[in-house]
Short mmCIF file of C-alpha atoms in Angstrom, two decimals:
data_model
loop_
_atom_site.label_atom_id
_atom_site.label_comp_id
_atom_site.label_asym_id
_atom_site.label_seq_id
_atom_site.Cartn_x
_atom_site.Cartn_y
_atom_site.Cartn_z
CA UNK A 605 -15.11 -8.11 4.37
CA UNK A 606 -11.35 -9.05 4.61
CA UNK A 607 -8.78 -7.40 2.34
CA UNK A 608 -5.13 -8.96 2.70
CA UNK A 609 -1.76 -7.89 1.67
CA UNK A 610 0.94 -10.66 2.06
CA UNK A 611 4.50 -8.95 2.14
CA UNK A 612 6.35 -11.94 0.33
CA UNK A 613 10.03 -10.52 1.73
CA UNK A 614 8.94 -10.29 5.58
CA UNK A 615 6.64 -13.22 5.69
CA UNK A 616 3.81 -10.68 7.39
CA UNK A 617 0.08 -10.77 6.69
CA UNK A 618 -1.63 -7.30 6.67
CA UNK A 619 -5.52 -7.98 6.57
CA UNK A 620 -7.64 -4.48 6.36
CA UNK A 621 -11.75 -5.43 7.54
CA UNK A 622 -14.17 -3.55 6.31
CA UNK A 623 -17.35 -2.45 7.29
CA UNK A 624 -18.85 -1.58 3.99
CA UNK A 625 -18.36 -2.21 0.18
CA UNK A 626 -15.59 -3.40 -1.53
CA UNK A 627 -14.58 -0.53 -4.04
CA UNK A 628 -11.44 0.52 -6.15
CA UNK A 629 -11.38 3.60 -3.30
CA UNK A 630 -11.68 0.69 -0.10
CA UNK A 631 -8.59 -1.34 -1.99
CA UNK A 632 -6.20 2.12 -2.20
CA UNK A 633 -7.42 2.84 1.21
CA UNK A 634 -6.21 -0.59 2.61
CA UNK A 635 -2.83 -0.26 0.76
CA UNK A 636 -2.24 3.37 2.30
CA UNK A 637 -2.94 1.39 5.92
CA UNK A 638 -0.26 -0.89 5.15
CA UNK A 639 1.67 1.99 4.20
CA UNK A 640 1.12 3.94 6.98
CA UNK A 641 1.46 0.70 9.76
CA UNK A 642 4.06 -1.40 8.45
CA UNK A 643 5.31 -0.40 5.09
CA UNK A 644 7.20 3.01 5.73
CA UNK A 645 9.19 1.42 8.55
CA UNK A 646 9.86 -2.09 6.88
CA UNK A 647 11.33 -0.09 3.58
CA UNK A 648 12.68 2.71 5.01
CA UNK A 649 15.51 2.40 2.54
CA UNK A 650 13.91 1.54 -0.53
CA UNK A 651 14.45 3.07 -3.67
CA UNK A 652 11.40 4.84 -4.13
CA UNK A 653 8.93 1.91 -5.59
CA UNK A 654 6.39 -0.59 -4.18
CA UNK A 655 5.49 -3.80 -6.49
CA UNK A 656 1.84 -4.85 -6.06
CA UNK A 657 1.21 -8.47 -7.36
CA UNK A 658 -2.53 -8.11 -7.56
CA UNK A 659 -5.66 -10.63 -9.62
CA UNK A 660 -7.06 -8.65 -12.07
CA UNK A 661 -10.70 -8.97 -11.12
CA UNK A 662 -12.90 -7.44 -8.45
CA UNK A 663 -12.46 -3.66 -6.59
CA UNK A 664 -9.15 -4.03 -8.21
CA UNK A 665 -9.34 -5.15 -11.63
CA UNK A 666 -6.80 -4.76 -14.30
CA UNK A 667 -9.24 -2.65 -16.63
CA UNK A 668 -10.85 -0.03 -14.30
CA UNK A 669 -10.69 3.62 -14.66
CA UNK A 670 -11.69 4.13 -11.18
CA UNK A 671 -8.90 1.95 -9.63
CA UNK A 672 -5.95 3.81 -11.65
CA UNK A 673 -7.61 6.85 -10.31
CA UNK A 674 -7.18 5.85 -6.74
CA UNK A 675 -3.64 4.32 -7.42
CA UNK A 676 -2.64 7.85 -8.41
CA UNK A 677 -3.97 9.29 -5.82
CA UNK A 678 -2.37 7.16 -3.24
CA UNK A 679 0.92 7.30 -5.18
CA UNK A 680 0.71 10.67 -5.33
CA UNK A 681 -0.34 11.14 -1.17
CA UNK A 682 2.58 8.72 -0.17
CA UNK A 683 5.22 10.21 -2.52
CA UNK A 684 5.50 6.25 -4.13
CA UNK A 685 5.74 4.67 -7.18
CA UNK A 686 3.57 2.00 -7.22
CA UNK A 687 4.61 -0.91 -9.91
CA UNK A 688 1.46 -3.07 -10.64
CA UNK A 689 0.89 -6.47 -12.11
CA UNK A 690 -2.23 -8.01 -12.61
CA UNK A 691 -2.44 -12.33 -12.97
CA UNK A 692 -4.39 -12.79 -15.35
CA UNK A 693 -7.82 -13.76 -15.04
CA UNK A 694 -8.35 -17.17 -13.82
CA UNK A 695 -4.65 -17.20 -12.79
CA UNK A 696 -5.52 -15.71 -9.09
CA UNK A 697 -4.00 -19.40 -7.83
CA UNK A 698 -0.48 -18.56 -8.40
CA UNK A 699 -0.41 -15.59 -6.73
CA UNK A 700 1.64 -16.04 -3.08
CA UNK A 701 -1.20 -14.58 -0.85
CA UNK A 702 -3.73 -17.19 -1.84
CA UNK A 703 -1.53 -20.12 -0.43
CA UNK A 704 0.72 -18.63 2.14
CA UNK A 705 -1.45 -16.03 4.22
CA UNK A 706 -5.39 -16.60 3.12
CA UNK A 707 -5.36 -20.03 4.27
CA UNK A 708 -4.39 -19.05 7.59
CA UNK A 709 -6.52 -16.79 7.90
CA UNK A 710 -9.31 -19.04 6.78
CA UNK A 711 -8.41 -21.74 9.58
CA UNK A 712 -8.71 -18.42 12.34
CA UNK A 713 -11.63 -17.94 12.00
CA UNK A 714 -13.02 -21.34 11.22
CA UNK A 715 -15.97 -22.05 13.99
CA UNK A 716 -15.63 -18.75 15.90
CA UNK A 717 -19.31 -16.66 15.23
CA UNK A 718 -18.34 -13.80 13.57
CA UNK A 719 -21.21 -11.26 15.59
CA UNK A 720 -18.83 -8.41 14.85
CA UNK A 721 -15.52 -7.09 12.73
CA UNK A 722 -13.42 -6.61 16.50
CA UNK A 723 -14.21 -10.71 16.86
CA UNK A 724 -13.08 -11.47 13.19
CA UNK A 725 -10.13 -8.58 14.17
CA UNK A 726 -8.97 -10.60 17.34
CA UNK A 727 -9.19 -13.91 15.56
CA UNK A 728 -7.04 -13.14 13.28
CA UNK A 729 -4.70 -11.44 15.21
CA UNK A 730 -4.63 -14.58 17.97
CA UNK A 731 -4.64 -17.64 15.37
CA UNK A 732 -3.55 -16.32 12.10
CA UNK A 733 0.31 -17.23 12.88
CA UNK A 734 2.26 -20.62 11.61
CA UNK A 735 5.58 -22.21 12.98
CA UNK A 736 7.49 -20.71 9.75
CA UNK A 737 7.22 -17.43 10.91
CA UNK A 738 3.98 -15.87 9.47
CA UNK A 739 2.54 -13.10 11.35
CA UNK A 740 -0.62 -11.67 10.56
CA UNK A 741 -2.16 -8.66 11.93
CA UNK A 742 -6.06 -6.92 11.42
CA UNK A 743 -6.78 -3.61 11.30
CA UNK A 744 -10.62 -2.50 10.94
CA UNK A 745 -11.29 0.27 8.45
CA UNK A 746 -14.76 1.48 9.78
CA UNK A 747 -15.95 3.79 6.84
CA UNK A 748 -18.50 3.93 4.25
CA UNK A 749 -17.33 3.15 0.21
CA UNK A 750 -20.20 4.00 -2.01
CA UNK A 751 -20.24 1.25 -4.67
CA UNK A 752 -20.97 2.63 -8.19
CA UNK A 753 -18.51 5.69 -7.74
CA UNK A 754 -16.99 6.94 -11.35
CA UNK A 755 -14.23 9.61 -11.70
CA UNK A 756 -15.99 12.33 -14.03
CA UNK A 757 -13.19 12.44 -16.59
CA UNK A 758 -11.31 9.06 -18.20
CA UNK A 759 -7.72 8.91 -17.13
CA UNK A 760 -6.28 11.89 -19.10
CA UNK A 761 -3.34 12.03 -21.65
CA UNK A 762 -0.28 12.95 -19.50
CA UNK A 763 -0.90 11.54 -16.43
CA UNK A 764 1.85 9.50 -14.80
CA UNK A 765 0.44 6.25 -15.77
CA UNK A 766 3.21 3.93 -17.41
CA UNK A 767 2.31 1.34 -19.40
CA UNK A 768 4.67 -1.34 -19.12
CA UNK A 769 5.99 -2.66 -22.76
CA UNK A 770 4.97 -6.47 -21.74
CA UNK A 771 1.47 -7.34 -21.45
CA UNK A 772 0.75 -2.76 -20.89
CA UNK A 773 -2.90 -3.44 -19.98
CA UNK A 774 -1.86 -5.62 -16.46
CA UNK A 775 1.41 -4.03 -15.91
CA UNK A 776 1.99 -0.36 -15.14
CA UNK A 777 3.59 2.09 -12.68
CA UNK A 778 2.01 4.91 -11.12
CA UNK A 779 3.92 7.84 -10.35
CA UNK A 780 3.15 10.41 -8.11
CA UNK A 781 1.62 13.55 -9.84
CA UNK A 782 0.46 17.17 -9.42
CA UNK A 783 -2.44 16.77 -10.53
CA UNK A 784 -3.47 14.68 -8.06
CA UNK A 785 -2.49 17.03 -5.34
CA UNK A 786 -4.32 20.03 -6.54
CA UNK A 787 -7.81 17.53 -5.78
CA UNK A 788 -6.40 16.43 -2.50
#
């Protein structure tokens, strides 16, 4: 399963495979990758903050517990604010990824048999380019998400979790926080 992050500024697809479930944890995972690979060095000199343009459904949806949870945590491991907004539902079609970097990846892998995530990997990496500049690279996260997984406490009053004033249920920041890094 393919997880993408399109960096609208650099024109650079980042596409995380997994090897098991799609989960709020596999989706923070994938965004500490791009972190770790390309995101550190490309905004060395940023002020502190990441914006994530993200649809509001799926691992990653706009109204789970368990997804705020692992924002904080990665926040919180990375020493980043992370700015979210959610489309709204249905509105997934505006977002940049889904017309500048999925369809490319799409066409890569069109026709080649998929037997294994390192032949999806080296697809992607070969064909997943276009003559504007895009460059996409795979990584392949080989670890097991348990689907199902639930924080044992709701997100708790005081935790750096801003609600945005527009529209506070699809737009928030999450700060780093101690709290998350007595648990790590």
């Amino acid at each position: 399963m393919p997880h993408g992050i399109y960096d609208l500024h650099a024109n650079t697809g980042f596409i995380t495979i997994g090897t098991s479930a799609e989960t709020p944890a596999f989706i923070a995972q994938c965004l500490g990758l791009w972190w770790n690979y390309r995101g550190r060095y490309d905004y060395r000199s940023n002020t502190g903050h990441a914006l994530l343009l993200m649809d509001a459904g799926g691992a990653n949806a706009a109204r789970s517990i368990q997804f705020k949870h692992e924002l904080l945590k990665l926040a919180t491991r990375i020493r980043l604010k992370i700015r979210v907004a959610h489309y709204p539902p249905y509105c997934s079609k505006w977002n940049p990824i889904e017309h500048r970097l999925f369809p490319h990846v799409q066409r890569s892998i069109q026709g080649i048999y998929l037997d294994s995530a390192e032949t999806m990997q080296k697809s992607i990496n070969q064909r997943a380019t276009t003559s504007t500049g895009l460059v996409t690279r795979a990584y392949i996260l080989d670890k097991k998400f348990e689907r199902g997984v639930k924080e044992a406490l709701p997100l708790p009053d005081g935790l750096p979790l801003e609600r945005h004033h527009k529209l506070p249920e699809w737009n928030y920041t999450c700060h780093p926080s101690d709290y998350y890094d007595c648990l790590n």
